[in-house]
mmCIF file of C-alpha atoms in Angstrom:
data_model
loop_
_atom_site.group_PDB
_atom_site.id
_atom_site.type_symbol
_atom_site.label_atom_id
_atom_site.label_comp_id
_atom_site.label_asym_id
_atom_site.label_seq_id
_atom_site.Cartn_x
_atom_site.Cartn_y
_atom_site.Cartn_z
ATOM 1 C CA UNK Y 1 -33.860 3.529 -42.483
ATOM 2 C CA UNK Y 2 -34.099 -0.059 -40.287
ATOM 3 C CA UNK Y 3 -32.218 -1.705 -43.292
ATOM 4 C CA UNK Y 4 -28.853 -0.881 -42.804
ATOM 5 C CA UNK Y 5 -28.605 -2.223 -39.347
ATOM 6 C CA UNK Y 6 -30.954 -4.966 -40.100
ATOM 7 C CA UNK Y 7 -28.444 -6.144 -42.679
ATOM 8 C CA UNK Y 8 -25.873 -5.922 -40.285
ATOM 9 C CA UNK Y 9 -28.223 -7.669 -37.306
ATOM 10 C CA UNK Y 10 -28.636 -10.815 -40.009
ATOM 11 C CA UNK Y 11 -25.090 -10.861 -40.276
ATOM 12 C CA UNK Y 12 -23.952 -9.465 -43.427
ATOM 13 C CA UNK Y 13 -21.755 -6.852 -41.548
ATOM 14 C CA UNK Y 14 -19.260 -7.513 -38.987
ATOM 15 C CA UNK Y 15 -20.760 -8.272 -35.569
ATOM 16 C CA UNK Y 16 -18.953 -7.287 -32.191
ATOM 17 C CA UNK Y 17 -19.452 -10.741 -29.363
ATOM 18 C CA UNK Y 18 -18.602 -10.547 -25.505
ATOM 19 C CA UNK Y 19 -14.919 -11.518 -26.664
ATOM 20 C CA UNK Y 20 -14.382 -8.610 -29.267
ATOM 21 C CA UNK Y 21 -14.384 -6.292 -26.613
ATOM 22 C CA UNK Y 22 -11.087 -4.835 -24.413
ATOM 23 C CA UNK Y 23 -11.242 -2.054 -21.923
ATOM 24 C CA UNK Y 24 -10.373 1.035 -23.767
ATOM 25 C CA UNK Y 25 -11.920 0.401 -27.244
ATOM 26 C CA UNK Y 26 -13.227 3.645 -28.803
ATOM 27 C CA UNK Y 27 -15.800 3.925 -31.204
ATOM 28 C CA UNK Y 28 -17.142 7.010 -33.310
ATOM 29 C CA UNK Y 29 -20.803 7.651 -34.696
ATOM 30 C CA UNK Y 30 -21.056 9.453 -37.859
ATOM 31 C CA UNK Y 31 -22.547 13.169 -37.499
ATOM 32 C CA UNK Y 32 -26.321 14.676 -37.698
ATOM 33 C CA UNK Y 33 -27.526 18.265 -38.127
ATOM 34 C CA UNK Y 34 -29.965 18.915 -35.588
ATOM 35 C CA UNK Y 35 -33.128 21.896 -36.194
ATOM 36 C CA UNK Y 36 -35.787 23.673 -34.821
ATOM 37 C CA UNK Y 37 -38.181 21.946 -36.344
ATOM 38 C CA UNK Y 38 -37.239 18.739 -35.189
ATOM 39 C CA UNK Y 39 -36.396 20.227 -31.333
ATOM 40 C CA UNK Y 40 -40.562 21.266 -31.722
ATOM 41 C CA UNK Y 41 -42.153 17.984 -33.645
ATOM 42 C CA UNK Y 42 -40.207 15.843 -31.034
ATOM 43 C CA UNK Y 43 -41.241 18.555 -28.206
ATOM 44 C CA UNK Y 44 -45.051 18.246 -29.538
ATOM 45 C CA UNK Y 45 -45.377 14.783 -28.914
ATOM 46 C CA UNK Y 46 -43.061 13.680 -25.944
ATOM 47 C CA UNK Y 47 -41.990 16.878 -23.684
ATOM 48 C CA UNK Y 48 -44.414 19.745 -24.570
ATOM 49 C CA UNK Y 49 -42.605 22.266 -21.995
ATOM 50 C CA UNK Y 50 -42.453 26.253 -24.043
ATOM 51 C CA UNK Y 51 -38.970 25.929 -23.973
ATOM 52 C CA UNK Y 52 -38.788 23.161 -26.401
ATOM 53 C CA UNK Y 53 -41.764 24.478 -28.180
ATOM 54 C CA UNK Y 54 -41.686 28.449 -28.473
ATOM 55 C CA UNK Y 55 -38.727 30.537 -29.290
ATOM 56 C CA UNK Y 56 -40.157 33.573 -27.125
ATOM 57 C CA UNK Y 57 -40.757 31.369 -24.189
ATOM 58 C CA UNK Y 58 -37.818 29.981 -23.772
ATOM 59 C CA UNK Y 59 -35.848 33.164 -23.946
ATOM 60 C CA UNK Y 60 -37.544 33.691 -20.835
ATOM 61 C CA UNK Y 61 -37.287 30.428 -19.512
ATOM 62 C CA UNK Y 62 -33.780 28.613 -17.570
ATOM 63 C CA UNK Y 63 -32.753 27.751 -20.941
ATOM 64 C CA UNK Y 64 -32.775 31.554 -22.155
ATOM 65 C CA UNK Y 65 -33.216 30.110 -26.162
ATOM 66 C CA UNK Y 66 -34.880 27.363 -27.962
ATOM 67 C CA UNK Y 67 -33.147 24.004 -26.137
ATOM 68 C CA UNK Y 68 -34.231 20.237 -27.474
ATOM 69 C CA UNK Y 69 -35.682 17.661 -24.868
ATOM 70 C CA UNK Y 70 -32.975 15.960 -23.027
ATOM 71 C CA UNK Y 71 -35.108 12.847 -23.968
ATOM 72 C CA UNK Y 72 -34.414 13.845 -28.066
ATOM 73 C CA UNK Y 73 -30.782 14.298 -27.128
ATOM 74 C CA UNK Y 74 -30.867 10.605 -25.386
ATOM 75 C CA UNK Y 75 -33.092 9.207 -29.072
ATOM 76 C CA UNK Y 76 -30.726 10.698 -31.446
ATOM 77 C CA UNK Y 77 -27.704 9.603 -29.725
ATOM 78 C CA UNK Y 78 -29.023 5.783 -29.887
ATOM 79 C CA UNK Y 79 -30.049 6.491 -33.697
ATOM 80 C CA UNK Y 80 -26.150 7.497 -34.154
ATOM 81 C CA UNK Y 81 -24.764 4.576 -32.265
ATOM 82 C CA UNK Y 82 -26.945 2.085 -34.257
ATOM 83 C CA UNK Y 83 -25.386 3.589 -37.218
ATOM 84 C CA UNK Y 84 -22.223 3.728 -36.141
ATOM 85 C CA UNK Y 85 -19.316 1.279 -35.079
ATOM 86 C CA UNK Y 86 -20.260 -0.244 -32.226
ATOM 87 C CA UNK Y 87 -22.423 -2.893 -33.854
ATOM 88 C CA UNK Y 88 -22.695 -5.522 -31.301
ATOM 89 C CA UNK Y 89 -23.867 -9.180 -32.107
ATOM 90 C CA UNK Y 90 -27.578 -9.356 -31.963
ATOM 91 C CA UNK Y 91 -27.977 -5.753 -31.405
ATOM 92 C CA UNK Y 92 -27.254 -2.891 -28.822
ATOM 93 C CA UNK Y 93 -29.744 -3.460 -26.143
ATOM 94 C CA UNK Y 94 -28.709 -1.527 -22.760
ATOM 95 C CA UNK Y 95 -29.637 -3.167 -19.370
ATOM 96 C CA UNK Y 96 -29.056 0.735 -17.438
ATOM 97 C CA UNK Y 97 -26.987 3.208 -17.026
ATOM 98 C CA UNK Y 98 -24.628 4.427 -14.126
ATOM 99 C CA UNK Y 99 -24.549 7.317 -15.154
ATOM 100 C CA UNK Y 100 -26.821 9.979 -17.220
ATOM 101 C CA UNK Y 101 -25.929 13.560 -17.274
ATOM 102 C CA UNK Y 102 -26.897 16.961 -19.750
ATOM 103 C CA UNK Y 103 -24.542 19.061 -19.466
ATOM 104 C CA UNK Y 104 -25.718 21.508 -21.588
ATOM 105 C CA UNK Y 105 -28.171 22.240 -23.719
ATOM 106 C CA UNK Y 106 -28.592 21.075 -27.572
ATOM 107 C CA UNK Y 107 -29.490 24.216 -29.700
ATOM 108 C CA UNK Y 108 -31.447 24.350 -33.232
ATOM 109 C CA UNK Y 109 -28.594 23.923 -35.728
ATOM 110 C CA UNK Y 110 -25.985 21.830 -33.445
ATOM 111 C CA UNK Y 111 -24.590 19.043 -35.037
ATOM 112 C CA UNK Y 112 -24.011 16.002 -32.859
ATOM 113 C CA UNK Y 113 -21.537 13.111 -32.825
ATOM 114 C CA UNK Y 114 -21.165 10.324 -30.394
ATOM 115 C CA UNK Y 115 -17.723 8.651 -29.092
ATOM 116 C CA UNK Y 116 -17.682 5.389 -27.178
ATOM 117 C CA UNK Y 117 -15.357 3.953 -24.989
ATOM 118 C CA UNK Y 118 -15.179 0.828 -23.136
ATOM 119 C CA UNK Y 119 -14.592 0.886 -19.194
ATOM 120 C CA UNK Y 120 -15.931 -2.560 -18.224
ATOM 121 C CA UNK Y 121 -16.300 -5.923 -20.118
ATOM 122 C CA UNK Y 122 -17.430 -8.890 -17.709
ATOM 123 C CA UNK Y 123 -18.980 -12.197 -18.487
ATOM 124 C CA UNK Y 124 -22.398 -12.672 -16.134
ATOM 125 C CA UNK Y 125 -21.954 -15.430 -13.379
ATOM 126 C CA UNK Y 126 -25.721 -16.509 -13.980
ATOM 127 C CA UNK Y 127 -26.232 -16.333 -17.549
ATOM 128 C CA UNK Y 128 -22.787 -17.908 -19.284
ATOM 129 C CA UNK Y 129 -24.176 -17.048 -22.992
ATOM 130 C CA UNK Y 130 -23.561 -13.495 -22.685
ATOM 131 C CA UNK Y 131 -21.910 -10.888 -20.394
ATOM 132 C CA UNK Y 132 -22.341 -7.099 -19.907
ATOM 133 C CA UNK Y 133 -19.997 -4.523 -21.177
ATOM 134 C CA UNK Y 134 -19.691 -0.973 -19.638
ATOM 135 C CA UNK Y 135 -19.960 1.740 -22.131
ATOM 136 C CA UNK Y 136 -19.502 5.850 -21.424
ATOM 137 C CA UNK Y 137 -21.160 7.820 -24.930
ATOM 138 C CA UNK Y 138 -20.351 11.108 -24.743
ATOM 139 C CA UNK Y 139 -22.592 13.193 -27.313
ATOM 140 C CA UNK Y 140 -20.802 16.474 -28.508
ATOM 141 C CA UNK Y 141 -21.884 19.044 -30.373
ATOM 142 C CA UNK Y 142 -20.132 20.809 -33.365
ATOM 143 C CA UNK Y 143 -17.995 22.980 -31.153
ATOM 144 C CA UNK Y 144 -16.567 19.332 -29.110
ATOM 145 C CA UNK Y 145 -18.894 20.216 -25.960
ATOM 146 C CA UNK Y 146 -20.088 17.276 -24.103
ATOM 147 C CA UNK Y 147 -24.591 17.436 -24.588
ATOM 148 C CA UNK Y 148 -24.798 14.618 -22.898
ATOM 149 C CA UNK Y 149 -23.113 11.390 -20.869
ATOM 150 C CA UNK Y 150 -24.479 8.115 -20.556
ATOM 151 C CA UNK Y 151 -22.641 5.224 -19.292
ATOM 152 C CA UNK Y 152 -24.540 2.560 -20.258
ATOM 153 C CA UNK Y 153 -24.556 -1.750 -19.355
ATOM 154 C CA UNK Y 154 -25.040 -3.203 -22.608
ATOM 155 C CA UNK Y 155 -26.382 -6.791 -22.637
ATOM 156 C CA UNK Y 156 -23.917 -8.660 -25.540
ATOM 157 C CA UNK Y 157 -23.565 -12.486 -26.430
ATOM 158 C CA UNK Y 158 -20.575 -14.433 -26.581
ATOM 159 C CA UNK Y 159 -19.390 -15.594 -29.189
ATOM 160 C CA UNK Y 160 -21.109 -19.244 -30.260
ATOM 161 C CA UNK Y 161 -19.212 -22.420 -30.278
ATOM 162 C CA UNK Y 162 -18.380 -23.243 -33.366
ATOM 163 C CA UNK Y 163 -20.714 -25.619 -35.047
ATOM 164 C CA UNK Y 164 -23.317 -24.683 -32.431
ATOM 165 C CA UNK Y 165 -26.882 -23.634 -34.079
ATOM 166 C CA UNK H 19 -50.518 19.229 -26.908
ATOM 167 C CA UNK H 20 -48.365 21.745 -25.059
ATOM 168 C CA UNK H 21 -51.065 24.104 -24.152
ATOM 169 C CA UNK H 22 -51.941 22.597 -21.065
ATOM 170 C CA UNK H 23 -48.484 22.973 -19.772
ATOM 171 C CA UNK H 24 -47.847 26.705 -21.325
ATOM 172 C CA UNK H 25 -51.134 27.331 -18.906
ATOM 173 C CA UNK H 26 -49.249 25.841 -16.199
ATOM 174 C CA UNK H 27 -46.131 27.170 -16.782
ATOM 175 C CA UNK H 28 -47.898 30.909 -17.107
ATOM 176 C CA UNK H 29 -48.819 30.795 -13.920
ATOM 177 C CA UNK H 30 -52.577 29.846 -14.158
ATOM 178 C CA UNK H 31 -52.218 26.515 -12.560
ATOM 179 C CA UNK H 32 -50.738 25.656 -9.086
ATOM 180 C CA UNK H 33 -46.926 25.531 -9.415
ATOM 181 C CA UNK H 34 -44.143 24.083 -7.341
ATOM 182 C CA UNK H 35 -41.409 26.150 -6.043
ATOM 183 C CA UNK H 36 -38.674 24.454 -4.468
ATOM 184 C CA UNK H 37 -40.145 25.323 -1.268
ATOM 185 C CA UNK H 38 -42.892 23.297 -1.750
ATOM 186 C CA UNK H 39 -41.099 20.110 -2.253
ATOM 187 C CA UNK H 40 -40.717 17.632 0.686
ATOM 188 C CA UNK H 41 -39.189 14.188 1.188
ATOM 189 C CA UNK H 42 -41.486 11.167 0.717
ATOM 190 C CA UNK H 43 -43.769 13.465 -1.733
ATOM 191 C CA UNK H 44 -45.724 11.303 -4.150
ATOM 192 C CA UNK H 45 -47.192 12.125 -7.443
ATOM 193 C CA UNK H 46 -48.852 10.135 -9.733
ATOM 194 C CA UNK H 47 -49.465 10.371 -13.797
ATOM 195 C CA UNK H 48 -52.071 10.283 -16.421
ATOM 196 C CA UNK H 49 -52.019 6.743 -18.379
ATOM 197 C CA UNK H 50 -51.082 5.966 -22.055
ATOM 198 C CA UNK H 51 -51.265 2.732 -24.285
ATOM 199 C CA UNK H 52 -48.545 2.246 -26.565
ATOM 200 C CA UNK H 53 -49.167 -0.026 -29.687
ATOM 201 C CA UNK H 54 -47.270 -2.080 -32.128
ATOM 202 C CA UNK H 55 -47.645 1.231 -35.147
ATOM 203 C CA UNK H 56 -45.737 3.841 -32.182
ATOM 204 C CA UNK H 57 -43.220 1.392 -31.062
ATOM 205 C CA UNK H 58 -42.333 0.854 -34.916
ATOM 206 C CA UNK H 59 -42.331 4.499 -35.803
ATOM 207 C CA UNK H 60 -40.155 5.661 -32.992
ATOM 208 C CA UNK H 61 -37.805 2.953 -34.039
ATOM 209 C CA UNK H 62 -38.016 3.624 -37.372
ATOM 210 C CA UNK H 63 -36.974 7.477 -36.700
ATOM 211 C CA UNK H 64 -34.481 6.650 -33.732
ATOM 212 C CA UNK H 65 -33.844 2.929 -32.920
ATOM 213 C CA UNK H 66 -34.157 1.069 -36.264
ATOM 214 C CA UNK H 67 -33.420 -2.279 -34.825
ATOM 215 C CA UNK H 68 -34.978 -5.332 -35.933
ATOM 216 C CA UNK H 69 -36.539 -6.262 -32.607
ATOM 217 C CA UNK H 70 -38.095 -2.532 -32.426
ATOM 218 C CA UNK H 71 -39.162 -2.859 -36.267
ATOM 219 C CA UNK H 72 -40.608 -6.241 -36.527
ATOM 220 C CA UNK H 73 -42.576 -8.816 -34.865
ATOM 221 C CA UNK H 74 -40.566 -11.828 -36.604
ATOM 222 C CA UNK H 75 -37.167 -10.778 -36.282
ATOM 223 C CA UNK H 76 -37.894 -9.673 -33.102
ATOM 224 C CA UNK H 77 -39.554 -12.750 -31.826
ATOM 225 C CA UNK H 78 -36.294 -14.505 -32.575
ATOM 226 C CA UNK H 79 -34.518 -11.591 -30.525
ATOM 227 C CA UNK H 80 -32.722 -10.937 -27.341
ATOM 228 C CA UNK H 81 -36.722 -9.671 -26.801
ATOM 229 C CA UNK H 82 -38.271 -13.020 -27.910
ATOM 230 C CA UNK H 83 -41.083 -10.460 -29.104
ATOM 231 C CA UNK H 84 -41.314 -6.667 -30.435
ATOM 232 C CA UNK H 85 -40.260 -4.369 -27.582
ATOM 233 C CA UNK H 86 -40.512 -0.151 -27.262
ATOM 234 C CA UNK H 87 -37.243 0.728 -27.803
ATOM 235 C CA UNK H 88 -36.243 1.858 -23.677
ATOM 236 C CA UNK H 89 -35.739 5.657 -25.034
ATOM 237 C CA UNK H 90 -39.840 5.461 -26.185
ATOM 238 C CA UNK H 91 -40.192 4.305 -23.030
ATOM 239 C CA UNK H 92 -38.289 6.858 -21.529
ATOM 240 C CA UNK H 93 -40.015 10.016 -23.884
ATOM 241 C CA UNK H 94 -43.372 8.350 -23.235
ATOM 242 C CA UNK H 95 -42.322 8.326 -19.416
ATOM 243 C CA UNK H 96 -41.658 12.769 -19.966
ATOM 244 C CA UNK H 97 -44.967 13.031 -21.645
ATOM 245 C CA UNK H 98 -46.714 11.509 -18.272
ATOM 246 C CA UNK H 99 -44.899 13.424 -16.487
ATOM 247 C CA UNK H 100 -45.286 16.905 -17.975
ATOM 248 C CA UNK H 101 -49.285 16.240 -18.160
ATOM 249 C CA UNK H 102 -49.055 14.615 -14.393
ATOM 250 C CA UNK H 103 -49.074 16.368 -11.276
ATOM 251 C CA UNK H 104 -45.311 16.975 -10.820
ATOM 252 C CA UNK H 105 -45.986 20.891 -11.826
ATOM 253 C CA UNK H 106 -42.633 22.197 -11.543
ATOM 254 C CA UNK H 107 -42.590 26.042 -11.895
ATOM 255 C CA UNK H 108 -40.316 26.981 -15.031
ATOM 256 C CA UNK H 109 -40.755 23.459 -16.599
ATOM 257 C CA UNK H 110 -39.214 19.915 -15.234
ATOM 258 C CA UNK H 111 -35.801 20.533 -16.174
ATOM 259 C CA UNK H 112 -33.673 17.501 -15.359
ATOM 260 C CA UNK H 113 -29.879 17.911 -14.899
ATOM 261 C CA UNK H 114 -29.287 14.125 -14.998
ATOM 262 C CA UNK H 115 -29.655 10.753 -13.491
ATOM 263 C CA UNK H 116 -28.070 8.642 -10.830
ATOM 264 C CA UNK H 117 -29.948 5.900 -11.813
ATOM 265 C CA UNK H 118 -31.465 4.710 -14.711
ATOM 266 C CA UNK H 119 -33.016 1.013 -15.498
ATOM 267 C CA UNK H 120 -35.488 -0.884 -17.857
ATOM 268 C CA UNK H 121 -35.994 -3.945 -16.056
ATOM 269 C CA UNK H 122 -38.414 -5.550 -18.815
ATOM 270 C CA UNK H 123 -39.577 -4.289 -21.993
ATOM 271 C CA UNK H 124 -42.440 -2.603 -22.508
ATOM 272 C CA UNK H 125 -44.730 -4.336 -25.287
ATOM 273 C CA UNK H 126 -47.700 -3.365 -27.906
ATOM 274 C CA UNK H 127 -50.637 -2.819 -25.881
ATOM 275 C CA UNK H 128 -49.009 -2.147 -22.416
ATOM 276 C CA UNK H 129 -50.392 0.834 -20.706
ATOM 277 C CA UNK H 130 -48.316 2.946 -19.143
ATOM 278 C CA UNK H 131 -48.009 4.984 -15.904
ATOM 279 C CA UNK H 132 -45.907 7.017 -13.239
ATOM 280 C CA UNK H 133 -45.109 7.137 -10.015
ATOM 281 C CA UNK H 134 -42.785 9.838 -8.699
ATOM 282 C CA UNK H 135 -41.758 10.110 -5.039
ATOM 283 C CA UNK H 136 -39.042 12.986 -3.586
ATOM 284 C CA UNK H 137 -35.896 11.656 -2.706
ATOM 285 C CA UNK H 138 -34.265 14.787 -0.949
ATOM 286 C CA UNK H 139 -34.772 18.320 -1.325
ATOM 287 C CA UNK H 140 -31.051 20.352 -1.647
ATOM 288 C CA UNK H 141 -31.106 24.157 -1.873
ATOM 289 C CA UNK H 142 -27.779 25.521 -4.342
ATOM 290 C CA UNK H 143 -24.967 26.466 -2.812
ATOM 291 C CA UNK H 144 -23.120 28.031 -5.958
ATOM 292 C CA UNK H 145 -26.589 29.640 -7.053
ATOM 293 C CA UNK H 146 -28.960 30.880 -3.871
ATOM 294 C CA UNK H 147 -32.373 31.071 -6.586
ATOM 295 C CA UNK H 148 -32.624 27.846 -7.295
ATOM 296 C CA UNK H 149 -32.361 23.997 -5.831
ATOM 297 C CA UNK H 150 -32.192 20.281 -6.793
ATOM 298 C CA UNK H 151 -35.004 17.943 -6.409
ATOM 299 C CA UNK H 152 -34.368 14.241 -5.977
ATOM 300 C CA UNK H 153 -37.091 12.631 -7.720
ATOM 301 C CA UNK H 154 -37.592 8.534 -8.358
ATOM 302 C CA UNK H 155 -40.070 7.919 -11.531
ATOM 303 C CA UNK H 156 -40.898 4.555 -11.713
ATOM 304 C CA UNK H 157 -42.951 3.935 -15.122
ATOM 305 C CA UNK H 158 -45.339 0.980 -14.564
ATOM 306 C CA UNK H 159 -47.161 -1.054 -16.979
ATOM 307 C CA UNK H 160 -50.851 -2.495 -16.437
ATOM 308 C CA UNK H 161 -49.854 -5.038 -14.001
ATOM 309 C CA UNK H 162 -47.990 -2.894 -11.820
ATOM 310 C CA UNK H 163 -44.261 -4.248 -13.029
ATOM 311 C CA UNK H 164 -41.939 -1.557 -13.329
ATOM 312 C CA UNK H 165 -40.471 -1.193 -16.682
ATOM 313 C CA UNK H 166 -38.466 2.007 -16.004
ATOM 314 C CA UNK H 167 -36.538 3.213 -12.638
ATOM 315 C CA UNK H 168 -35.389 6.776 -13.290
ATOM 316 C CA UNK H 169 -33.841 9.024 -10.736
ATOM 317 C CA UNK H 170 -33.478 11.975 -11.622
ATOM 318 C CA UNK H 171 -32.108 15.422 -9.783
ATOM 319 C CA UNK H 172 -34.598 18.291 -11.228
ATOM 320 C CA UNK H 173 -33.600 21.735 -11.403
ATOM 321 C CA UNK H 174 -35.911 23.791 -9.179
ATOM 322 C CA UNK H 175 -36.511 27.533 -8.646
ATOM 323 C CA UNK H 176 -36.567 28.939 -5.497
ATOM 324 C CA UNK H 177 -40.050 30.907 -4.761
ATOM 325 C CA UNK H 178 -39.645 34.685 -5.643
ATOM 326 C CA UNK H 179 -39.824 36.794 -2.503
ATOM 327 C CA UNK H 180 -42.813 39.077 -2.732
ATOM 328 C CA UNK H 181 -43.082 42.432 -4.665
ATOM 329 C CA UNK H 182 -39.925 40.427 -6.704
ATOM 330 C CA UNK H 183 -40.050 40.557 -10.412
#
């Protein structure tokens, strides 16, 4: 499942630097089907509260009905931006985030897509190979309902000199 | 896995209302190891980027070496907390972060723990049964260096007045 983006990462697909980047870029993930099963195996091993785990439970719980972790949310978001357009030069590896909100639950059976804009591109003072570039993913689900912000400082490289190794 | 926690969260173990929360509160986690085979199978499932997947494409990565991708970190981070002492009644529901930061990457073999201290305690305006908890988690590897800063605002019931349902 690595070898699409490890392609990509060797640079056999189109790589985004520090300079391919303007405030207001938008990029789109593709889509994936989320289920109850996968809310529970991810619940099992990483946030075993009943109302990721147990149908009855949760009924009764804040969530009132099955909910995934926020933290399974957060993993297949980054699975959908790996896969998706915003494939930046040596890959996307985030620093932070400013901000991190759910602001509602994901339910067994949503479907989830993630859109990217970019509010901040700035080259670092300290380090001049690379820069940091502010990016707000907004997950929806099938019905265009925000599941989840995260404005996130990725780490990306400019681009090399040409001729440089 | 998640029997412990139903226990808690059924009332047999000592839970915290938002009552019981106070400023400067500390509470501490369980440990876990995390190995080269987890790091690689949470990538594989949600991260599948070379420096998550392998040790030689990695080692020539942003990462000079394989790294947990930061949302293992952050899933392994939950898992501490939901077995740790932070025994929020109804579950540890988070409504989001105001900050969030990996400040190094956490490696095969690197032990993991958390700290949690109470930020502020805020009672609901817009809904009288409930509160938010301020709560910093810093995740800590084996020699002490913090490899996540989370601060979250929990979602925390009020304590039922008595003879309440």
């Amino acid at each position: 499942m690595g070898v699409r983006k490890a392609t990509c990462y060797n640079g056999a697909m189109k790589e985004l630097y520090l300079e391919d980047f303007k405030v207001g870029q938008r990029f789109i993930s593709e889509t994936r089907r989320i289920d109850s099963d996968q809310i529970k195996a991810f619940a099992q091993q990483f946030d075993p509260q009943p109302f990721h785990l147990d149908e009855a439970a949760a009924q009764a719980s804040f969530f009132q009905g099955l909910a995934a972790s926020g933290w399974h949310t957060a993993a297949l978001t980054m699975r959908l931006l790996v896969e998706g357009e915003l494939s930046v030069a040596g890959g996307i590896v985030g620093a932070g985030a400013d901000e991190f909100r759910w602001p509602r639950p994901v339910r067994p059976g949503d479907t989830l897509t993630v859109r990217s804009e970019v509010l901040e591109v700035r080259p670092s003072k300290s380090r001049p190979e690379q820069g940091l570039v502010k990016v707000r993913s907004t997950t929806l689900n099938q019905k265009g309902e925000p599941v989840q912000i995260f404005v996130a400082n990725l780490v990306v490289p400019r681009r090399p000199a040409p001729g440089a190794s």
